[in-house]
Amino acid sequence: MGNKTDVIVVKGTIDELLPGATFRVILENELEIIAHLSGKMRMNRIKLGVGDEVKVELTPYDLSKGRITYRF
């Protein structure tokens, strides 16, 4: 299925909380994307707020959506 080497990892800052556990994230390169929490962050109940710095994984197929994998 998905290969972990196919992802692009970037840092960003949460700009807005959206319904359905999704977030608007502004990346380091000033792009704005929609991201959701990874399964392990949901399982461990990691809470995020506006202004938190996060690590986001993007696929090369759709650079407007991503997965939040780490909070700094």
C-alpha atoms as an extended CHARMM CRD file, in Angstrom:
* protein
*
        72  EXT
         1         1  MET       CA              0.0000000000        0.0000000000        0.0000000000  PROA      1               0.0000000000
         2         2  GLY       CA              1.4190000000        3.3650000000        1.0230000000  PROA      2               0.0000000000
         3         3  ASN       CA              5.1450000000        3.6270000000        1.2750000000  PROA      3               0.0000000000
         4         4  LYS       CA              6.5660000000        5.8410000000        4.0410000000  PROA      4               0.0000000000
         5         5  THR       CA              9.2390000000        7.1290000000        1.6530000000  PROA      5               0.0000000000
         6         6  ASP       CA              6.5730000000        8.8040000000       -0.5020000000  PROA      6               0.0000000000
         7         7  VAL       CA              5.7310000000       11.4950000000        2.0700000000  PROA      7               0.0000000000
         8         8  ILE       CA              6.9790000000       15.0740000000        2.3190000000  PROA      8               0.0000000000
         9         9  VAL       CA              7.5970000000       16.2170000000        5.9140000000  PROA      9               0.0000000000
        10        10  VAL       CA              7.3510000000       19.9500000000        6.7240000000  PROA      10              0.0000000000
        11        11  LYS       CA              6.8760000000       22.1300000000        9.8110000000  PROA      11              0.0000000000
        12        12  GLY       CA              3.9160000000       24.4240000000       10.2140000000  PROA      12              0.0000000000
        13        13  THR       CA              1.7750000000       26.4140000000       12.6360000000  PROA      13              0.0000000000
        14        14  ILE       CA             -1.9010000000       25.7860000000       13.3630000000  PROA      14              0.0000000000
        15        15  ASP       CA             -3.9310000000       28.7760000000       12.2010000000  PROA      15              0.0000000000
        16        16  GLU       CA             -7.5180000000       27.6590000000       12.8050000000  PROA      16              0.0000000000
        17        17  LEU       CA             -9.4650000000       24.7700000000       14.3440000000  PROA      17              0.0000000000
        18        18  LEU       CA            -12.0620000000       23.3030000000       11.9720000000  PROA      18              0.0000000000
        19        19  PRO       CA            -14.9240000000       20.8480000000       12.6030000000  PROA      19              0.0000000000
        20        20  GLY       CA            -14.2500000000       17.1300000000       12.4700000000  PROA      20              0.0000000000
        21        21  ALA       CA            -10.8170000000       17.2270000000       14.1570000000  PROA      21              0.0000000000
        22        22  THR       CA             -9.2550000000       19.0340000000       11.2040000000  PROA      22              0.0000000000
        23        23  PHE       CA             -6.9890000000       22.0590000000       11.2770000000  PROA      23              0.0000000000
        24        24  ARG       CA             -5.9070000000       24.8520000000        8.9510000000  PROA      24              0.0000000000
        25        25  VAL       CA             -2.0950000000       24.8460000000        9.0180000000  PROA      25              0.0000000000
        26        26  ILE       CA              0.2970000000       27.4540000000        7.6010000000  PROA      26              0.0000000000
        27        27  LEU       CA              3.5130000000       25.7660000000        6.4890000000  PROA      27              0.0000000000
        28        28  GLU       CA              7.0300000000       27.2220000000        6.6580000000  PROA      28              0.0000000000
        29        29  ASN       CA              6.8650000000       28.0420000000        2.9490000000  PROA      29              0.0000000000
        30        30  GLU       CA              3.6670000000       30.1310000000        3.5170000000  PROA      30              0.0000000000
        31        31  LEU       CA              1.3260000000       27.5400000000        1.9330000000  PROA      31              0.0000000000
        32        32  GLU       CA             -1.9980000000       26.9770000000        3.6830000000  PROA      32              0.0000000000
        33        33  ILE       CA             -3.3090000000       23.4060000000        3.9500000000  PROA      33              0.0000000000
        34        34  ILE       CA             -6.0130000000       21.3990000000        5.7020000000  PROA      34              0.0000000000
        35        35  ALA       CA             -4.6500000000       18.6680000000        8.0000000000  PROA      35              0.0000000000
        36        36  HSD       CA             -6.0390000000       16.0020000000       10.3040000000  PROA      36              0.0000000000
        37        37  LEU       CA             -4.5120000000       14.2150000000       13.2960000000  PROA      37              0.0000000000
        38        38  SER       CA             -2.6360000000       10.9600000000       12.8360000000  PROA      38              0.0000000000
        39        39  GLY       CA             -4.0320000000        7.8460000000       14.4890000000  PROA      39              0.0000000000
        40        40  LYS       CA             -1.3810000000        7.6930000000       17.2230000000  PROA      40              0.0000000000
        41        41  MET       CA             -2.0220000000       11.3210000000       18.2100000000  PROA      41              0.0000000000
        42        42  ARG       CA             -5.7570000000       10.5750000000       18.4420000000  PROA      42              0.0000000000
        43        43  MET       CA             -5.1230000000        7.3800000000       20.3940000000  PROA      43              0.0000000000
        44        44  ASN       CA             -2.9360000000        9.2290000000       22.9250000000  PROA      44              0.0000000000
        45        45  ARG       CA             -5.3750000000       12.1750000000       23.0440000000  PROA      45              0.0000000000
        46        46  ILE       CA             -2.8200000000       14.8380000000       22.0960000000  PROA      46              0.0000000000
        47        47  LYS       CA             -4.6220000000       18.1980000000       22.1670000000  PROA      47              0.0000000000
        48        48  LEU       CA             -3.7210000000       20.9580000000       19.7190000000  PROA      48              0.0000000000
        49        49  GLY       CA             -4.5220000000       24.6540000000       19.7610000000  PROA      49              0.0000000000
        50        50  VAL       CA             -4.0860000000       27.7190000000       17.5960000000  PROA      50              0.0000000000
        51        51  GLY       CA             -0.4290000000       28.7210000000       17.4170000000  PROA      51              0.0000000000
        52        52  ASP       CA              0.9950000000       25.2530000000       18.1060000000  PROA      52              0.0000000000
        53        53  GLU       CA              3.9530000000       24.2570000000       15.9380000000  PROA      53              0.0000000000
        54        54  VAL       CA              3.4780000000       20.8490000000       14.3200000000  PROA      54              0.0000000000
        55        55  LYS       CA              5.1480000000       18.4350000000       11.9170000000  PROA      55              0.0000000000
        56        56  VAL       CA              2.9540000000       17.6500000000        8.8900000000  PROA      56              0.0000000000
        57        57  GLU       CA              3.2360000000       14.8320000000        6.3550000000  PROA      57              0.0000000000
        58        58  LEU       CA              2.0630000000       15.5380000000        2.7980000000  PROA      58              0.0000000000
        59        59  THR       CA              1.7460000000       13.1500000000       -0.1240000000  PROA      59              0.0000000000
        60        60  PRO       CA              3.0870000000       14.1920000000       -3.5190000000  PROA      60              0.0000000000
        61        61  TYR       CA             -0.3690000000       13.5190000000       -5.0100000000  PROA      61              0.0000000000
        62        62  ASP       CA             -2.3300000000       16.1970000000       -3.1120000000  PROA      62              0.0000000000
        63        63  LEU       CA             -0.2950000000       18.9910000000       -1.5270000000  PROA      63              0.0000000000
        64        64  SER       CA             -3.3820000000       20.7400000000       -0.1090000000  PROA      64              0.0000000000
        65        65  LYS       CA             -4.1240000000       18.0350000000        2.5040000000  PROA      65              0.0000000000
        66        66  GLY       CA             -1.8890000000       16.5660000000        5.1670000000  PROA      66              0.0000000000
        67        67  ARG       CA             -1.5400000000       14.5770000000        8.3750000000  PROA      67              0.0000000000
        68        68  ILE       CA             -0.2690000000       16.0610000000       11.6450000000  PROA      68              0.0000000000
        69        69  THR       CA              2.2240000000       13.6270000000       13.1730000000  PROA      69              0.0000000000
        70        70  TYR       CA              4.0090000000       15.6100000000       15.9170000000  PROA      70              0.0000000000
        71        71  ARG       CA              3.5030000000       18.6620000000       18.1440000000  PROA      71              0.0000000000
        72        72  PHE       CA              6.6040000000       20.6450000000       19.1800000000  PROA      72              0.0000000000
